[in-house]
Structure formats: C-alpha cells, structure tokens
Amino acid sequence: MAHEELHLNLRNLTLEDYGPLKILMDRIYDDIGGAWPKDTIKALVEQFPDGQICIEDNGELIAVALTVSVQYERFSNPHTYDDLILKNEKIWHNAKGDALYGLDVFIHPDYRGYRLGRRLYEARKELCRSRNFRAILAGGRIPNYPKHSEQYTPAEYIERVDRKEIYDPILTFQLSNDFQVNRLMHKFFLFFFFF
C-alpha cells in the first residue's frame, strides 16, 4: 500500500471502538491471550480518555496506544506487572498521577513500516507535555533475547541492540523513540523505560 493511499486520522479511542480493537488485539496477541476484556478497555476510556489514542485509516482501526496516569515515585522504582495490572485485568490508574505509563502500543500487521508507532508515541509525548507530567514510563519485553541468550547476558543484549548490532522489535522501537533503559527487571524479563 502506497503512502498516498492512506487516509489516516489520529484520535482518542472510544468504547464504540471495542469491537475492532478486540479483533486487532486478538490478531496481534493470539499467542498470549488476545484482547483485554471490554470492561478493562471501558475503564481505561472512562478514567483517562486522553491517554487512549488510536489511528484509523479510512475509518478502520489500525493502531492503538493505551496509557494510564501514575505516580512517578511509585512506578519509577522497582515494580512488577502485577503492581499495574490488578486481578480481573483491572488496570491501576491514578487520576492525580504525575507521569504517564505506557501500557501497550500495537499496529495492524499490514500497516507496519509506516511509522504509526512513532505517531502514537509523539501523541503520548504531547500529552505528557500538555499535562506537565514528569515522564513517560513503560515496561517492555525483549522477544528476540531467547535467540541470543546463550551468547549474551541481558545487559550485553541491550547494549548490542542499542548499538544496532542486533534488532529487537520492542527494544529497538523504544530506543528509537528516545526512551532509555532504566532497569532490567529479571523476574519478568521486562525493561523499564523513561522519557
């Protein structure tokens, strides 16, 4: 698909988007359980509508960024996935928070390579600036690390990805969007980024 064929619209996600969002999440995350339940997305949209950002092409949902507000001091220090994603897939959101926490960014496979992830991150950065937040925080997996685990420690792998010697779809993307690795969380193979 050529760039001139795209008719992109960046906007906030609504609850009416859940059907297409579910289809997209099920497709992208079929190996790890698919879409979050409607109640989880409903809570995000109702509690923090500005943080739920999407891109559509000709009215079709093709890219999404899900975000919550948190206290910087709490989530810039060691934490686990379970500190943020509570039982029954309820997500911790603090309306009085002073930082954004990036929950997820996902792009329809047919639209990868059009820099839509960068557009979503730029929208998050603008939201962070407009609210005078301290940072954008996020955790991330390193899906290609198992291919290199016998050769490199996680820290060595991160260095090689940073030097562009190894490509990792999540870590490379985070680094290219001006995020920095702050902490390796061994128990969950997650990395903590901040802007």
Short mmCIF file of C-alpha atoms in Angstrom, two decimals:
data_model
loop_
_atom_site.label_atom_id
_atom_site.label_comp_id
_atom_site.label_asym_id
_atom_site.label_seq_id
_atom_site.Cartn_x
_atom_site.Cartn_y
_atom_site.Cartn_z
CA MET A 1 0.00 0.00 0.00
CA ALA A 2 1.44 3.38 -1.01
CA HIS A 3 1.59 6.30 1.42
CA GLU A 4 -0.69 8.37 -0.79
CA GLU A 5 -3.39 5.70 -0.43
CA LEU A 6 -3.52 6.17 3.33
CA HIS A 7 -6.18 8.40 4.88
CA LEU A 8 -5.02 8.48 8.48
CA ASN A 9 -6.79 10.02 11.43
CA LEU A 10 -5.26 10.18 14.92
CA ARG A 11 -7.88 10.45 17.66
CA ASN A 12 -8.86 9.22 21.10
CA LEU A 13 -10.27 5.73 21.44
CA THR A 14 -13.94 5.37 22.43
CA LEU A 15 -15.84 2.45 23.87
CA GLU A 16 -17.56 2.05 20.48
CA ASP A 17 -14.13 1.05 19.14
CA TYR A 18 -14.04 -2.10 21.28
CA GLY A 19 -15.22 -4.48 18.52
CA PRO A 20 -12.47 -3.51 16.04
CA LEU A 21 -9.95 -3.18 18.89
CA LYS A 22 -10.73 -6.74 20.04
CA ILE A 23 -10.28 -8.09 16.51
CA LEU A 24 -6.93 -6.28 16.21
CA MET A 25 -5.67 -7.35 19.65
CA ASP A 26 -6.76 -10.96 19.08
CA ARG A 27 -4.81 -10.99 15.83
CA ILE A 28 -1.67 -9.43 17.26
CA TYR A 29 -1.66 -11.19 20.62
CA ASP A 30 -3.03 -14.59 19.65
CA ASP A 31 -0.01 -16.22 21.29
CA ILE A 32 -0.51 -14.51 24.68
CA GLY A 33 -4.27 -14.50 25.19
CA GLY A 34 -5.62 -11.93 22.74
CA ALA A 35 -7.63 -8.86 23.64
CA TRP A 36 -8.28 -7.44 27.07
CA PRO A 37 -11.89 -7.73 28.19
CA LYS A 38 -14.34 -4.98 27.30
CA ASP A 39 -14.60 -3.91 30.96
CA THR A 40 -10.85 -3.26 31.07
CA ILE A 41 -10.95 -1.06 27.96
CA LYS A 42 -14.13 0.63 29.23
CA ALA A 43 -12.35 1.57 32.47
CA LEU A 44 -9.37 2.99 30.56
CA VAL A 45 -11.59 5.06 28.26
CA GLU A 46 -13.71 6.36 31.14
CA GLN A 47 -10.89 7.02 33.63
CA PHE A 48 -8.33 8.51 31.24
CA PRO A 49 -9.81 9.19 27.80
CA ASP A 50 -6.90 11.41 26.67
CA GLY A 51 -4.48 8.54 27.24
CA GLN A 52 -6.23 6.11 24.89
CA ILE A 53 -5.02 7.04 21.42
CA CYS A 54 -5.69 5.37 18.11
CA ILE A 55 -5.09 5.79 14.40
CA GLU A 56 -7.63 4.83 11.78
CA ASP A 57 -7.28 4.53 8.02
CA ASN A 58 -10.46 5.21 6.09
CA GLY A 59 -12.40 4.60 9.31
CA GLU A 60 -10.68 1.26 10.09
CA LEU A 61 -8.85 0.98 13.44
CA ILE A 62 -5.21 0.15 12.63
CA ALA A 63 -3.05 1.31 15.57
CA VAL A 64 -3.58 1.86 19.29
CA ALA A 65 -1.68 3.20 22.31
CA LEU A 66 -3.12 2.51 25.77
CA THR A 67 -1.89 4.65 28.67
CA VAL A 68 -2.61 5.40 32.33
CA SER A 69 -1.56 8.09 34.76
CA VAL A 70 0.58 7.00 37.71
CA GLN A 71 2.70 8.48 40.48
CA TYR A 72 6.27 8.83 39.23
CA GLU A 73 7.86 7.97 42.58
CA ARG A 74 5.94 4.69 42.81
CA PHE A 75 6.44 3.42 39.26
CA SER A 76 9.92 4.77 38.54
CA ASN A 77 11.14 2.39 41.24
CA PRO A 78 11.16 -1.41 41.01
CA HIS A 79 7.73 -2.84 40.44
CA THR A 80 6.10 -5.80 38.75
CA TYR A 81 3.45 -6.23 36.11
CA ASP A 82 1.05 -7.24 38.89
CA ASP A 83 1.52 -3.83 40.54
CA LEU A 84 -0.04 -2.24 37.46
CA ILE A 85 -2.40 -4.91 36.15
CA LEU A 86 -4.54 -5.98 39.09
CA LYS A 87 -6.76 -9.04 39.47
CA ASN A 88 -9.52 -9.44 36.89
CA GLU A 89 -7.40 -7.38 34.47
CA LYS A 90 -8.21 -4.12 36.23
CA ILE A 91 -5.52 -1.56 35.49
CA TRP A 92 -4.11 0.79 38.09
CA HIS A 93 -4.84 4.41 37.17
CA ASN A 94 -4.20 7.39 39.43
CA ALA A 95 -6.14 10.48 38.37
CA LYS A 96 -3.71 12.59 40.42
CA GLY A 97 -0.64 10.97 38.89
CA ASP A 98 2.33 12.98 37.62
CA ALA A 99 3.59 10.56 34.97
CA LEU A 100 2.23 8.56 32.05
CA TYR A 101 2.65 4.80 32.00
CA GLY A 102 2.54 3.25 28.54
CA LEU A 103 0.58 0.03 28.77
CA ASP A 104 0.65 -1.02 25.15
CA VAL A 105 1.20 0.04 21.55
CA PHE A 106 0.10 -2.21 18.72
CA ILE A 107 -0.14 -1.80 14.97
CA HIS A 108 -2.10 -3.83 12.40
CA PRO A 109 0.49 -6.05 10.63
CA ASP A 110 -0.46 -4.66 7.21
CA TYR A 111 0.40 -1.15 8.39
CA ARG A 112 3.82 -1.77 9.90
CA GLY A 113 6.59 0.29 8.37
CA TYR A 114 4.50 3.46 8.07
CA ARG A 115 5.86 4.94 11.33
CA LEU A 116 2.48 4.75 13.03
CA GLY A 117 4.10 3.70 16.30
CA ARG A 118 6.16 6.88 16.19
CA ARG A 119 2.97 8.91 15.64
CA LEU A 120 1.38 7.30 18.68
CA TYR A 121 4.47 7.99 20.78
CA GLU A 122 4.56 11.60 19.62
CA ALA A 123 0.93 11.93 20.73
CA ARG A 124 1.88 10.47 24.13
CA LYS A 125 4.79 12.89 24.42
CA GLU A 126 2.49 15.81 23.60
CA LEU A 127 0.02 14.61 26.25
CA CYS A 128 2.87 14.38 28.75
CA ARG A 129 3.99 17.94 27.94
CA SER A 130 0.46 19.37 27.98
CA ARG A 131 -0.16 17.97 31.45
CA ASN A 132 3.30 18.94 32.68
CA PHE A 133 4.00 15.33 33.68
CA ARG A 134 7.46 14.29 34.80
CA ALA A 135 7.96 11.39 32.40
CA ILE A 136 6.54 8.58 30.34
CA LEU A 137 7.27 5.22 31.92
CA ALA A 138 6.84 1.80 30.35
CA GLY A 139 7.86 -1.79 30.66
CA GLY A 140 8.70 -3.97 27.71
CA ARG A 141 9.61 -7.49 26.75
CA ILE A 142 12.67 -8.36 24.68
CA PRO A 143 11.20 -11.02 22.41
CA ASN A 144 14.37 -11.74 20.44
CA TYR A 145 16.55 -12.24 23.52
CA PRO A 146 15.97 -16.04 23.68
CA LYS A 147 17.71 -16.34 20.28
CA HIS A 148 20.83 -14.74 21.83
CA SER A 149 20.61 -15.88 25.47
CA GLU A 150 23.41 -18.43 25.20
CA GLN A 151 25.73 -15.82 23.73
CA TYR A 152 24.89 -12.67 25.75
CA THR A 153 23.65 -11.68 29.17
CA PRO A 154 20.52 -9.49 29.11
CA ALA A 155 22.68 -6.41 29.76
CA GLU A 156 25.03 -7.30 26.87
CA TYR A 157 21.99 -7.90 24.63
CA ILE A 158 20.63 -4.45 25.49
CA GLU A 159 24.00 -2.86 24.66
CA ARG A 160 24.15 -4.63 21.29
CA VAL A 161 20.58 -3.61 20.43
CA ASP A 162 21.45 -0.03 21.44
CA ARG A 163 24.48 -0.13 19.10
CA LYS A 164 22.20 -1.51 16.34
CA GLU A 165 24.15 -4.76 16.11
CA ILE A 166 21.01 -6.75 16.96
CA TYR A 167 17.39 -5.94 16.12
CA ASP A 168 14.70 -6.46 18.75
CA PRO A 169 11.20 -5.34 17.73
CA ILE A 170 10.29 -3.85 21.11
CA LEU A 171 13.62 -2.62 22.45
CA THR A 172 14.73 -1.15 19.11
CA PHE A 173 11.39 0.67 18.83
CA GLN A 174 11.62 2.06 22.37
CA LEU A 175 15.20 3.28 21.87
CA SER A 176 14.35 4.88 18.53
CA ASN A 177 11.63 6.88 20.29
CA ASP A 178 14.10 8.47 22.74
CA PHE A 179 13.40 6.12 25.62
CA GLN A 180 16.22 4.92 27.80
CA VAL A 181 16.62 1.61 29.59
CA ASN A 182 16.43 2.42 33.25
CA ARG A 183 16.25 -1.00 34.86
CA LEU A 184 16.24 -4.67 33.96
CA MET A 185 13.52 -6.49 35.84
CA HIS A 186 14.88 -10.03 35.78
CA LYS A 187 11.85 -11.80 37.16
CA PHE A 188 9.64 -10.69 34.27
CA PHE A 189 12.26 -10.12 31.56
CA LEU A 190 10.89 -6.61 31.37
CA PHE A 191 12.74 -3.39 30.89
CA PHE A 192 11.79 -0.08 32.31
CA PHE A 193 11.97 2.96 30.09
CA PHE A 194 11.51 6.62 30.71
CA PHE A 195 11.28 9.72 28.58
#
